[in-house]
Tab-separated table of C-alpha atoms in Angstrom:
chain	number	residue	atom	x	y	z
A	1	MET	CA	-0.124	0.013	-0.126
A	2	TRP	CA	1.495	3.675	-0.698
A	3	ASN	CA	1.213	5.587	2.076
A	4	LEU	CA	0.063	9.143	0.987
A	5	LYS	CA	1.393	11.356	3.192
A	6	TYR	CA	5.040	10.470	1.540
A	7	LEU	CA	6.001	11.146	-1.946
A	8	ARG	CA	4.602	8.715	-4.614
A	9	LEU	CA	6.476	7.959	-7.910
A	10	MET	CA	4.877	6.159	-10.389
A	11	LEU	CA	6.674	6.404	-14.378
A	12	PHE	CA	4.941	5.455	-17.353
A	13	ALA	CA	5.235	5.451	-20.942
A	14	CYS	CA	3.158	7.984	-23.449
A	15	SER	CA	4.009	8.705	-26.891
A	16	SER	CA	7.627	7.939	-26.566
A	17	SER	CA	7.951	10.534	-23.719
A	18	PHE	CA	7.772	9.788	-19.727
A	19	PHE	CA	5.939	11.588	-17.241
A	20	LEU	CA	6.591	11.775	-13.121
A	21	PHE	CA	4.225	11.202	-10.760
A	22	ALA	CA	4.322	12.916	-7.818
A	23	GLN	CA	2.211	13.406	-4.645
A	24	ALA	CA	3.712	16.384	-2.097
A	25	GLU	CA	0.994	17.344	0.094
A	26	SER	CA	3.398	17.000	2.986
A	27	THR	CA	5.180	20.242	1.442
A	28	ASP	CA	4.304	23.762	0.422
A	29	THR	CA	6.805	23.539	-2.723
A	30	LEU	CA	6.896	21.799	-5.721
A	31	ASN	CA	10.253	22.058	-7.828
A	32	LEU	CA	10.743	21.714	-11.457
A	33	VAL	CA	12.986	22.042	-13.801
A	34	VAL	CA	12.533	23.756	-17.413
A	35	GLY	CA	10.655	21.354	-20.238
A	36	ALA	CA	10.284	18.793	-17.828
A	37	GLN	CA	6.901	17.499	-17.030
A	38	GLN	CA	5.503	16.405	-13.620
A	39	VAL	CA	2.356	14.778	-12.502
A	40	TYR	CA	0.789	16.084	-8.988
A	41	VAL	CA	-1.590	13.669	-7.562
A	42	HIS	CA	-3.745	15.546	-5.032
A	43	ALA	CA	-5.934	13.230	-2.830
A	44	ALA	CA	-9.368	14.310	-3.454
A	45	PRO	CA	-11.290	15.186	-6.250
A	46	VAL	CA	-10.281	18.761	-7.693
A	47	LYS	CA	-13.487	20.666	-8.707
A	48	ARG	CA	-11.157	23.924	-10.114
A	49	VAL	CA	-7.265	24.571	-10.504
A	50	ALA	CA	-5.491	28.336	-10.963
A	51	ILE	CA	-1.910	29.061	-11.696
A	52	GLY	CA	-0.276	32.499	-11.088
A	53	SER	CA	2.062	32.616	-14.140
A	54	PRO	CA	1.273	30.593	-17.139
A	55	ASP	CA	4.421	31.447	-18.736
A	56	ILE	CA	5.937	29.816	-15.975
A	57	VAL	CA	4.718	26.447	-15.736
A	58	GLY	CA	1.611	25.109	-17.779
A	59	MET	CA	-1.042	22.570	-16.446
A	60	THR	CA	-3.021	20.738	-17.953
A	61	MET	CA	-6.014	18.270	-15.726
A	62	LEU	CA	-5.549	14.468	-16.573
A	63	THR	CA	-8.274	13.473	-13.977
A	64	SER	CA	-9.677	14.362	-11.361
A	65	HIS	CA	-6.954	13.662	-9.138
A	66	ASN	CA	-3.797	13.844	-11.537
A	67	ILE	CA	-2.815	17.408	-12.637
A	68	LEU	CA	0.289	17.465	-15.127
A	69	LEU	CA	2.718	20.601	-14.613
A	70	THR	CA	5.532	21.534	-17.369
A	71	GLY	CA	8.224	24.018	-16.698
A	72	LYS	CA	8.391	26.636	-19.501
A	73	GLN	CA	11.084	28.959	-17.678
A	74	ALA	CA	13.042	29.712	-14.851
A	75	GLY	CA	10.867	31.210	-12.149
A	76	THR	CA	8.570	30.827	-9.167
A	77	THR	CA	5.020	31.002	-9.313
A	78	GLU	CA	1.594	29.406	-6.787
A	79	ILE	CA	-0.888	27.101	-7.862
A	80	ALA	CA	-4.377	27.109	-6.587
A	81	ILE	CA	-6.725	24.139	-5.626
A	82	TRP	CA	-9.966	23.904	-4.891
A	83	GLU	CA	-11.972	20.898	-3.770
A	84	SER	CA	-15.464	22.386	-3.625
A	85	GLU	CA	-17.065	25.596	-4.570
A	86	LYS	CA	-16.144	26.902	-1.559
A	87	ALA	CA	-13.007	28.696	-0.748
A	88	ALA	CA	-9.602	27.344	-1.753
A	89	LEU	CA	-7.072	25.597	-0.215
A	90	PRO	CA	-3.724	27.045	0.947
A	91	ALA	CA	-1.715	27.620	-2.614
A	92	LYS	CA	1.145	25.751	-2.926
A	93	ARG	CA	4.436	27.503	-4.402
A	94	ILE	CA	6.131	25.996	-7.441
A	95	LYS	CA	9.906	26.422	-8.455
A	96	VAL	CA	11.000	25.871	-11.998
A	97	ALA	CA	15.172	25.771	-12.304
A	98	VAL	CA	17.461	25.202	-15.076
A	99	SER	CA	18.940	22.097	-15.263
A	100	VAL	CA	22.649	21.084	-15.547
A	101	SER	CA	22.541	17.593	-14.644
A	102	THR	CA	21.723	15.834	-18.062
A	103	ALA	CA	22.657	17.262	-21.602
A	104	LEU	CA	24.954	19.817	-20.089
A	105	GLU	CA	26.974	17.439	-17.338
A	106	LYS	CA	27.495	15.142	-19.801
A	107	GLN	CA	29.401	17.310	-22.265
A	108	ARG	CA	30.279	19.761	-19.607
A	109	LEU	CA	33.833	20.071	-19.009
A	110	GLN	CA	35.674	16.873	-19.375
A	111	PHE	CA	39.406	18.864	-19.613
A	112	SER	CA	38.659	20.846	-16.135
A	113	LYS	CA	38.036	19.353	-12.431
A	114	THR	CA	37.766	22.657	-10.732
A	115	ILE	CA	34.754	24.271	-13.021
A	116	LYS	CA	31.426	23.247	-12.172
A	117	LEU	CA	27.907	24.247	-13.832
A	118	LEU	CA	25.200	25.570	-11.314
A	119	PRO	CA	21.912	26.588	-11.548
A	120	ALA	CA	21.102	30.459	-12.116
A	121	GLY	CA	17.557	31.553	-12.032
A	122	ASN	CA	16.888	31.039	-15.515
A	123	GLN	CA	20.495	30.825	-16.709
A	124	VAL	CA	23.311	28.755	-16.117
A	125	ALA	CA	26.635	29.568	-14.183
A	126	ILE	CA	30.109	28.248	-14.412
A	127	ALA	CA	32.000	28.751	-11.370
A	128	GLY	CA	34.824	27.366	-9.623
A	129	GLU	CA	39.049	28.321	-9.628
A	130	VAL	CA	40.500	28.565	-13.230
A	131	GLU	CA	43.915	27.837	-13.573
A	132	SER	CA	44.366	29.762	-17.256
A	133	LEU	CA	42.609	31.906	-19.484
A	134	GLU	CA	42.437	29.487	-21.881
A	135	GLU	CA	40.615	26.606	-19.596
A	136	HIS	CA	38.145	29.487	-19.205
A	137	ALA	CA	37.177	30.070	-22.439
A	138	LEU	CA	37.148	26.388	-22.939
A	139	ALA	CA	34.614	26.453	-20.332
A	140	ARG	CA	31.908	28.969	-21.730
A	141	GLN	CA	32.576	27.090	-25.367
A	142	ALA	CA	31.582	23.857	-22.743
A	143	ILE	CA	28.076	24.781	-22.183
A	144	ASP	CA	25.725	23.944	-24.737
A	145	LYS	CA	24.612	26.522	-27.712
A	146	SER	CA	21.291	26.433	-27.115
A	147	ALA	CA	21.328	27.824	-23.206
A	148	THR	CA	21.678	31.776	-22.069
A	149	VAL	CA	24.465	32.894	-21.855
A	150	PRO	CA	26.095	32.058	-18.854
A	151	MET	CA	26.639	33.735	-16.084
A	152	ASP	CA	30.495	33.854	-15.095
A	153	ALA	CA	30.995	33.369	-11.124
A	154	THR	CA	34.996	31.923	-11.775
A	155	VAL	CA	37.772	32.794	-9.870
A	156	SER	CA	41.420	32.596	-11.150
A	157	SER	CA	44.131	30.999	-9.185
A	158	PHE	CA	47.022	33.204	-10.612
A	159	ASP	CA	47.691	36.847	-9.836
A	160	ASN	CA	46.410	39.298	-11.902
A	161	GLN	CA	48.709	42.140	-11.086
A	162	VAL	CA	51.677	42.621	-13.512
A	163	GLN	CA	54.891	44.836	-12.514
A	164	ILE	CA	56.926	45.355	-16.070
A	165	ASP	CA	60.577	46.896	-16.270
A	166	ILE	CA	61.807	48.024	-19.249
A	167	LYS	CA	65.849	48.684	-19.601
A	168	VAL	CA	66.709	50.883	-22.566
A	169	VAL	CA	70.385	51.002	-23.018
A	170	GLU	CA	72.032	52.876	-25.709
A	171	VAL	CA	75.939	52.644	-26.230
A	172	SER	CA	77.624	55.400	-28.295
A	173	ARG	CA	81.620	55.168	-29.314
A	174	LYS	CA	83.082	57.474	-31.704
A	175	ASN	CA	86.921	57.632	-33.210
A	176	MET	CA	88.190	60.652	-34.679
A	177	MET	CA	91.274	62.143	-36.406
A	178	ARG	CA	92.212	65.416	-38.161
A	179	ALA	CA	95.408	66.441	-39.369
A	180	GLY	CA	96.126	69.719	-41.793
A	181	PHE	CA	99.174	71.828	-42.185
A	182	PHE	CA	100.114	75.503	-43.387
A	183	LEU	CA	103.518	77.280	-44.184
A	184	GLY	CA	103.279	80.860	-45.398
A	185	LYS	CA	106.339	83.615	-45.643
A	186	ASN	CA	105.460	87.115	-46.169
A	187	ARG	CA	108.757	89.372	-46.428
A	188	GLY	CA	109.408	92.500	-48.523
A	189	ASN	CA	108.029	91.747	-51.666
A	190	ALA	CA	107.567	87.859	-51.386
A	191	THR	CA	104.925	85.948	-50.173
A	192	PHE	CA	104.252	82.757	-50.035
A	193	ALA	CA	101.591	80.237	-47.825
A	194	LEU	CA	100.404	76.886	-48.262
A	195	GLY	CA	97.647	75.857	-46.056
A	196	SER	CA	94.714	73.216	-45.631
A	197	PRO	CA	91.066	74.817	-46.267
A	198	GLY	CA	89.742	77.009	-44.194
A	199	SER	CA	93.402	78.108	-43.007
A	200	LEU	CA	93.785	80.989	-45.282
A	201	GLY	CA	91.267	83.642	-45.235
A	202	GLY	CA	92.919	85.882	-48.113
A	203	ALA	CA	95.734	88.612	-49.050
A	204	THR	CA	96.192	92.142	-49.279
A	205	PHE	CA	98.052	94.940	-50.179
A	206	ASP	CA	100.086	96.904	-47.549
A	207	ASP	CA	99.493	100.556	-47.665
A	208	GLY	CA	96.784	100.123	-50.449
A	209	GLY	CA	99.782	98.668	-52.943
A	210	LEU	CA	101.758	101.989	-52.514
A	211	ASN	CA	104.802	100.274	-50.881
A	212	GLY	CA	104.404	97.013	-53.273
A	213	GLY	CA	103.645	94.502	-49.734
A	214	PHE	CA	101.030	92.067	-48.813
A	215	SER	CA	99.480	90.961	-45.364
A	216	LEU	CA	98.139	87.405	-45.367
A	217	ASN	CA	94.769	87.308	-43.786
A	218	SER	CA	93.022	84.035	-41.745
A	219	SER	CA	90.170	84.437	-39.324
A	220	SER	CA	91.611	80.851	-37.641
A	221	GLY	CA	95.090	82.285	-37.373
A	222	PHE	CA	96.849	79.841	-40.197
A	223	LEU	CA	96.040	77.130	-38.061
A	224	PRO	CA	93.978	74.410	-39.893
A	225	ASN	CA	92.110	73.158	-36.997
A	226	ALA	CA	91.590	75.437	-34.497
A	227	SER	CA	90.355	72.641	-31.941
A	228	ALA	CA	93.103	70.317	-32.509
A	229	PHE	CA	96.272	70.159	-31.277
A	230	ASN	CA	98.906	72.803	-33.086
A	231	PHE	CA	102.735	72.684	-33.609
A	232	LEU	CA	103.998	76.020	-34.776
A	233	ALA	CA	107.679	77.183	-36.055
A	234	GLY	CA	108.757	79.911	-38.031
A	235	ASN	CA	111.651	83.294	-37.907
A	236	ALA	CA	110.100	86.730	-37.452
A	237	SER	CA	113.022	87.973	-39.192
A	238	ARG	CA	112.505	85.911	-42.449
A	239	GLY	CA	108.598	86.170	-42.385
A	240	LEU	CA	108.002	82.397	-41.840
A	241	LEU	CA	105.640	80.542	-40.338
A	242	GLY	CA	104.961	76.950	-40.151
A	243	ALA	CA	101.388	75.179	-38.294
A	244	LEU	CA	100.842	71.704	-37.833
A	245	SER	CA	97.082	70.628	-36.786
A	246	ILE	CA	96.775	67.018	-35.425
A	247	LEU	CA	93.590	65.619	-33.412
A	248	GLU	CA	92.835	62.378	-32.176
A	249	ASN	CA	89.445	61.949	-30.355
A	250	ASN	CA	87.968	58.663	-29.099
A	251	GLY	CA	84.721	59.359	-27.358
A	252	PHE	CA	82.388	56.706	-25.360
A	253	ALA	CA	78.839	56.904	-24.348
A	254	TYR	CA	75.993	55.055	-21.975
A	255	THR	CA	72.918	56.014	-21.797
A	256	LEU	CA	69.978	53.930	-19.460
A	257	ALA	CA	66.890	54.272	-18.783
A	258	GLU	CA	65.061	51.794	-16.578
A	259	PRO	CA	61.041	52.878	-16.448
A	260	SER	CA	58.900	50.545	-14.683
A	261	LEU	CA	55.229	50.707	-14.364
A	262	THR	CA	52.322	48.161	-12.784
A	263	ALA	CA	49.487	47.287	-14.442
A	264	ILE	CA	46.665	44.771	-13.636
A	265	SER	CA	45.483	42.366	-15.751
A	266	GLY	CA	44.055	43.378	-19.294
A	267	GLN	CA	43.970	46.999	-18.641
A	268	SER	CA	46.363	49.713	-20.105
A	269	ALA	CA	48.800	51.810	-17.884
A	270	SER	CA	51.129	54.513	-18.961
A	271	PHE	CA	53.434	57.227	-17.783
A	272	LEU	CA	55.708	59.940	-18.655
A	273	ALA	CA	58.967	60.963	-16.668
A	274	GLY	CA	60.170	63.991	-18.957
A	275	GLY	CA	58.679	67.140	-19.626
A	276	GLU	CA	56.932	69.714	-22.302
A	277	PHE	CA	58.045	72.196	-24.103
A	278	PRO	CA	56.213	74.630	-26.155
A	279	ILE	CA	55.736	74.947	-29.803
A	280	PRO	CA	53.887	77.976	-30.874
A	281	ILE	CA	51.648	77.579	-34.241
A	282	GLN	CA	50.601	81.348	-36.069
A	283	SER	CA	47.593	80.639	-37.394
A	284	GLY	CA	45.889	83.215	-40.298
A	285	ALA	CA	47.079	83.366	-44.053
A	286	GLY	CA	50.427	84.914	-44.531
A	287	GLY	CA	51.590	84.276	-40.661
A	288	LEU	CA	49.277	87.716	-39.728
A	289	GLY	CA	47.373	85.590	-37.334
A	290	ALA	CA	47.169	85.051	-33.582
A	291	VAL	CA	49.956	82.938	-32.206
A	292	THR	CA	49.019	80.050	-30.161
A	293	ILE	CA	50.912	77.710	-27.988
A	294	ARG	CA	51.029	73.800	-28.551
A	295	TYR	CA	53.265	71.514	-25.942
A	296	LYS	CA	55.281	68.729	-26.996
A	297	GLU	CA	56.141	66.045	-24.781
A	298	TYR	CA	59.349	64.418	-24.081
A	299	GLY	CA	61.484	61.816	-21.944
A	300	VAL	CA	60.650	58.520	-20.725
A	301	ARG	CA	57.504	57.322	-21.961
A	302	LEU	CA	56.099	53.956	-21.359
A	303	MET	CA	52.415	52.135	-22.122
A	304	LEU	CA	51.675	48.653	-21.645
A	305	THR	CA	48.686	46.380	-21.897
A	306	PRO	CA	49.475	42.948	-19.890
A	307	THR	CA	47.376	39.920	-20.200
A	308	VAL	CA	48.227	37.090	-17.419
A	309	LEU	CA	47.140	33.641	-19.326
A	310	ASP	CA	48.605	31.587	-16.505
A	311	THR	CA	50.919	31.444	-13.863
A	312	ASN	CA	53.602	31.209	-16.225
A	313	ARG	CA	52.725	33.043	-19.175
A	314	ILE	CA	51.992	36.608	-19.914
A	315	PHE	CA	51.238	38.449	-22.851
A	316	LEU	CA	52.102	41.805	-23.345
A	317	LYS	CA	51.645	44.676	-25.377
A	318	VAL	CA	54.493	47.148	-24.789
A	319	SER	CA	55.256	50.613	-26.408
A	320	PRO	CA	58.258	52.054	-24.718
A	321	GLU	CA	59.370	55.547	-25.864
A	322	VAL	CA	63.301	57.762	-24.713
A	323	SER	CA	63.220	60.816	-26.174
A	324	GLU	CA	65.330	64.258	-26.211
A	325	ILE	CA	65.728	67.803	-27.089
A	326	ASP	CA	67.856	68.258	-30.138
A	327	PHE	CA	68.850	72.104	-30.244
A	328	SER	CA	71.002	70.661	-33.712
A	329	ASN	CA	67.573	69.925	-35.709
A	330	ALA	CA	65.451	73.245	-34.143
A	331	VAL	CA	63.319	74.971	-36.495
A	332	GLN	CA	61.714	78.328	-36.603
A	333	SER	CA	58.155	78.948	-35.849
A	334	GLY	CA	56.703	82.362	-34.660
A	335	GLY	CA	59.943	83.656	-34.826
A	336	VAL	CA	60.905	80.902	-31.929
A	337	ALA	CA	63.846	78.255	-32.651
A	338	VAL	CA	61.700	74.974	-31.730
A	339	PRO	CA	64.082	72.500	-30.725
A	340	GLY	CA	63.815	68.743	-32.882
A	341	LEU	CA	63.467	65.794	-30.902
A	342	ARG	CA	65.702	62.534	-30.796
A	343	VAL	CA	63.688	59.714	-30.259
A	344	ARG	CA	64.038	55.405	-29.606
A	345	ARG	CA	60.613	54.074	-29.887
A	346	THR	CA	59.496	50.536	-30.264
A	347	ASP	CA	55.631	49.063	-30.306
A	348	THR	CA	55.610	45.052	-30.416
A	349	SER	CA	53.834	42.562	-28.265
A	350	VAL	CA	55.713	39.319	-26.850
A	351	SER	CA	54.645	36.643	-24.806
A	352	LEU	CA	56.653	35.462	-21.721
A	353	GLY	CA	56.910	33.761	-18.272
A	354	ASP	CA	57.137	35.353	-14.927
A	355	GLY	CA	60.765	36.508	-14.807
A	356	GLU	CA	61.782	36.261	-17.975
A	357	SER	CA	63.299	38.789	-20.164
A	358	PHE	CA	63.063	39.646	-23.735
A	359	VAL	CA	65.519	41.708	-25.917
A	360	ILE	CA	62.101	43.328	-27.858
A	361	SER	CA	64.276	45.696	-30.520
A	362	GLY	CA	67.898	46.019	-31.227
A	363	LEU	CA	69.939	48.279	-33.494
A	364	VAL	CA	73.401	48.751	-34.690
A	365	SER	CA	74.734	51.239	-36.830
A	366	ARG	CA	78.132	52.593	-37.942
A	367	ASN	CA	78.962	55.666	-39.603
A	368	THR	CA	82.226	56.166	-41.569
A	369	LEU	CA	83.746	59.134	-43.076
A	370	GLN	CA	86.529	59.564	-44.276
A	371	ASN	CA	87.728	62.833	-46.285
A	372	VAL	CA	91.240	64.339	-47.493
A	373	ASP	CA	91.851	67.319	-48.853
A	374	LYS	CA	94.932	67.549	-51.122
A	375	PHE	CA	96.897	69.422	-53.429
A	376	PRO	CA	97.038	68.687	-56.865
A	377	GLY	CA	99.723	66.273	-57.561
A	378	LEU	CA	101.579	67.111	-54.849
A	379	GLY	CA	99.088	65.880	-52.349
A	380	ASN	CA	100.190	62.603	-53.860
A	381	LEU	CA	103.861	62.471	-53.448
A	382	PRO	CA	105.132	60.329	-50.992
A	383	VAL	CA	106.101	61.282	-47.370
A	384	ILE	CA	106.347	64.804	-48.427
A	385	GLY	CA	102.778	64.483	-49.430
A	386	ALA	CA	101.383	65.076	-46.326
A	387	PHE	CA	102.573	68.110	-46.004
A	388	PHE	CA	100.176	69.063	-49.023
A	389	ARG	CA	97.094	67.788	-47.833
A	390	SER	CA	94.370	67.678	-45.259
A	391	THR	CA	93.165	64.381	-44.045
A	392	ARG	CA	89.754	63.858	-41.788
A	393	PHE	CA	88.701	60.235	-40.648
A	394	ASP	CA	85.596	59.864	-38.579
A	395	LEU	CA	83.875	56.607	-37.237
A	396	GLU	CA	80.815	56.079	-34.991
A	397	ASP	CA	78.920	53.460	-33.784
A	398	LYS	CA	75.885	53.039	-32.120
A	399	GLU	CA	73.860	50.283	-30.287
A	400	LEU	CA	70.392	50.504	-28.996
A	401	LEU	CA	68.780	47.520	-26.985
A	402	MET	CA	65.134	47.425	-25.352
A	403	ILE	CA	64.493	44.415	-22.744
A	404	VAL	CA	61.346	44.008	-21.466
A	405	THR	CA	60.698	41.753	-17.868
A	406	PRO	CA	57.282	41.346	-16.334
A	407	HIS	CA	56.739	39.987	-12.793
A	408	LEU	CA	54.019	39.028	-11.228
A	409	ILE	CA	53.452	40.493	-8.098
A	410	ARG	CA	51.217	41.162	-5.077
A	411	PRO	CA	50.653	44.543	-3.207
A	412	ILE	CA	52.195	44.855	0.076
A	413	ALA	CA	51.089	44.134	3.457
A	414	ARG	CA	49.444	45.811	5.537
A	415	ASN	CA	51.649	47.359	8.537
A	416	ALA	CA	54.316	45.557	6.538
A	417	GLU	CA	58.079	47.107	6.732
A	418	MET	CA	58.085	49.474	4.085
A	419	PRO	CA	61.259	49.327	1.707
A	420	ALA	CA	63.786	52.482	1.763
A	421	LEU	CA	62.529	55.155	-0.449
A	422	PRO	CA	65.400	56.954	-3.006
A	423	GLY	CA	66.991	59.517	-0.741
A	424	GLY	CA	65.694	58.328	2.454
A	425	ASN	CA	69.061	58.281	3.871
A	426	LEU	CA	69.654	62.089	3.193
A	427	HIS	CA	66.579	62.551	5.053
A	428	GLU	CA	68.694	63.334	8.844
A	429	TYR	CA	72.196	62.985	7.374
A	430	SER	CA	74.428	66.219	8.419
A	431	PRO	CA	77.848	65.432	7.199
A	432	SER	CA	81.146	67.558	7.933
A	433	PHE	CA	82.739	69.759	5.592
A	434	SER	CA	85.310	66.668	4.867
A	435	ASP	CA	82.841	64.003	4.754
A	436	LEU	CA	80.511	66.282	2.511
A	437	PHE	CA	83.885	67.017	0.534
A	438	PHE	CA	85.575	63.821	0.413
A	439	GLN	CA	82.746	61.630	0.376
A	440	THR	CA	84.132	59.857	3.210
A	441	GLY	CA	80.583	58.830	4.383
A	442	THR	CA	79.170	55.452	3.553
A	443	LYS	CA	76.464	52.706	4.080
A	444	PRO	CA	77.373	50.127	6.702
A	445	ASP	CA	76.195	47.305	4.311
A	446	THR	CA	77.940	48.129	1.343
A	447	GLY	CA	80.506	50.521	1.549
A	448	ILE	CA	79.037	53.071	-0.802
A	449	PRO	CA	79.335	56.711	-0.263
A	450	VAL	CA	76.036	58.064	1.160
A	451	THR	CA	74.004	59.474	-1.806
A	452	GLY	CA	70.587	60.119	-2.590
A	453	PHE	CA	70.113	57.177	-5.638
A	454	SER	CA	69.137	53.867	-5.373
A	455	ARG	CA	71.590	51.147	-5.734
């Protein structure tokens, strides 16, 4: 015998579908899933039935005791039942939810042990920890295409904040050699001069040519190269002067910029350490209008967008730029000399692991210049031909590297000891004159002279 006080299930086949019979008089709530059917069995004959929201639950009277309920969409409604023509019995609540235990469960996330599918009103939700963005994308694709767009309640198991360190290194090496010669004689009516280009400016008659004498003119003082090392020899009584200019120059320059910026995964960040210089712009035809000022930025600029794929892969779009004012390329605008800019810029995307480094750009350039100015014929003579020519040789090598290194980071814990800040060692530093002049004060841990810079 079936006891009507408990839930009674009966299964029967009808037109290749199945129905679930249930009697739940001991409860006030009936649970359905979308697309499923359930037969509610009432103990007494039913005279009349009413559904609060037919869009949520469909109802069909099978017999005087059996009511077929069909879940249409997720939601909650009530069903009222009359056993007589008098007042209805207390209404029963019906809850309809999305099922994730059948078709979705069969195809769900065979590749993941942490992501679960859960009902969420008229939708489904994915929840759990994801170990990579690829796993998260596959989890969303694994849901039935006919289902509503899922709610995403997943959390990542890896850090999402990235610190990107950029090193911009520029090395420049220059070699230069120059040599020039001047020989001149000026006495009475005899005048003779031989020199490199630029060392001799011309000759003029003494006293307007009345005495028949000449004077040699030179803006450089008869020096082939005024900025070089010069050797002079002469005899004033005989009017002889000889000059030899020789210069060899070796130069080395090392420039390092290390911008660093922190950003959350998927978000862009930028900063500029430098300044702005004004550019006057004159409007109107013929330059007769008002002059407005536009500012141009320069310095060390960094723009980046990191995307953390998993615990050991970071996709990074990075655009570092280093620029400096170059007055050698200045132009005139509005009556003001506007300088140019020397720019080193890179815009690229790379994929790296936590703490790994990539050379994202590099440039090696060499400029070689050799110039010989000589007296025709005599300049080709061996040995003595050196006195009839001026030689210049310039060699310049440049190498530029940009290196990027991302790190997954976490914020400094509350109440944790903060690291030393730049200049903190000089906050209460009061050196004596000898300490300041001879830099005798040193850091006790490294022995480096006390300065305000980070080491």
